[in-house]
Amino acid sequence: SRHMVHELVSNLRKELAGVAGCAVAIAPPEMYIDMAKREAEGSHIMLGAQNVDLNLSGAFTGETSAAMLKDIGAQYIIIGHSERRTY
């Protein structure tokens, strides 16, 4: 939820304040990446996506391309996540 993303980013910002040499990335649900990007602005928290469509272009309803994810601020993508492979 929006609240969970807000709490996660807020708590990470507090915990990471003054910590050097530590890279942190979060992968919120796709619909919250843009919100997480705004919340993490000015911090060292990087953003990822939980899934990506392998097709570069075409009509793939409900799927999101790497270019679209990059456009909203995702810097990483979890590929082959066990939960995605289960279903």
XYZ file of C-alpha atoms in Angstrom:
87
model
C 0.000 0.000 0.000
C 1.012 3.647 -0.257
C 1.322 3.721 3.516
C 3.700 0.747 3.563
C 5.922 2.295 0.883
C 5.973 5.598 2.760
C 6.895 3.842 6.016
C 9.596 1.735 4.350
C 11.311 4.689 2.680
C 10.935 6.904 5.743
C 12.437 4.278 8.045
C 15.277 3.500 5.641
C 16.127 7.196 5.365
C 16.369 7.405 9.165
C 18.422 4.217 9.528
C 20.806 5.121 6.693
C 21.425 8.717 7.787
C 25.154 9.082 8.279
C 25.943 5.552 7.086
C 28.682 5.454 4.454
C 29.516 2.675 2.019
C 26.101 1.028 2.073
C 23.984 0.669 -1.059
C 20.271 -0.043 -0.609
C 17.672 -0.741 -3.272
C 13.969 -1.379 -2.808
C 11.531 -2.889 -5.294
C 8.033 -1.713 -4.406
C 5.008 -2.821 -6.417
C 5.112 -1.208 -9.852
C 2.288 1.238 -9.183
C 4.270 2.712 -6.267
C 7.691 3.131 -7.924
C 7.036 6.770 -8.824
C 5.836 7.515 -5.293
C 8.873 5.762 -3.800
C 11.114 7.780 -6.136
C 9.675 11.036 -4.784
C 9.925 9.818 -1.173
C 13.542 8.666 -1.631
C 14.672 11.853 -3.382
C 17.907 13.182 -1.921
C 18.797 9.849 -0.311
C 21.009 6.977 -1.453
C 18.025 4.622 -1.764
C 17.827 3.146 -5.261
C 14.678 1.808 -6.872
C 13.927 -1.434 -8.617
C 10.961 -3.188 -10.158
C 9.602 -6.609 -9.306
C 8.999 -7.727 -12.884
C 9.607 -6.741 -16.505
C 8.207 -7.791 -19.863
C 10.859 -9.200 -22.196
C 9.326 -7.641 -25.315
C 10.758 -4.295 -26.383
C 7.610 -3.163 -28.166
C 4.179 -4.341 -29.216
C 0.754 -4.808 -27.689
C 1.249 -6.731 -24.450
C -1.649 -5.678 -22.246
C -0.813 -5.557 -18.556
C 2.938 -5.899 -19.085
C 5.598 -3.250 -18.533
C 8.745 -2.884 -20.637
C 12.197 -2.064 -19.301
C 12.019 1.332 -21.025
C 8.784 2.162 -19.204
C 10.256 1.119 -15.856
C 13.368 3.194 -16.482
C 11.167 6.159 -17.366
C 9.478 6.081 -13.935
C 12.764 5.739 -12.052
C 13.517 2.025 -11.708
C 17.260 1.372 -11.763
C 17.099 -2.386 -11.141
C 14.718 -5.230 -11.939
C 14.271 -8.511 -10.098
C 14.348 -11.132 -12.862
C 13.514 -14.752 -12.149
C 12.076 -14.130 -8.689
C 10.891 -17.381 -7.112
C 7.358 -16.037 -6.607
C 7.062 -15.233 -10.323
C 8.301 -18.704 -11.277
C 5.802 -20.426 -8.954
C 2.665 -19.325 -10.815
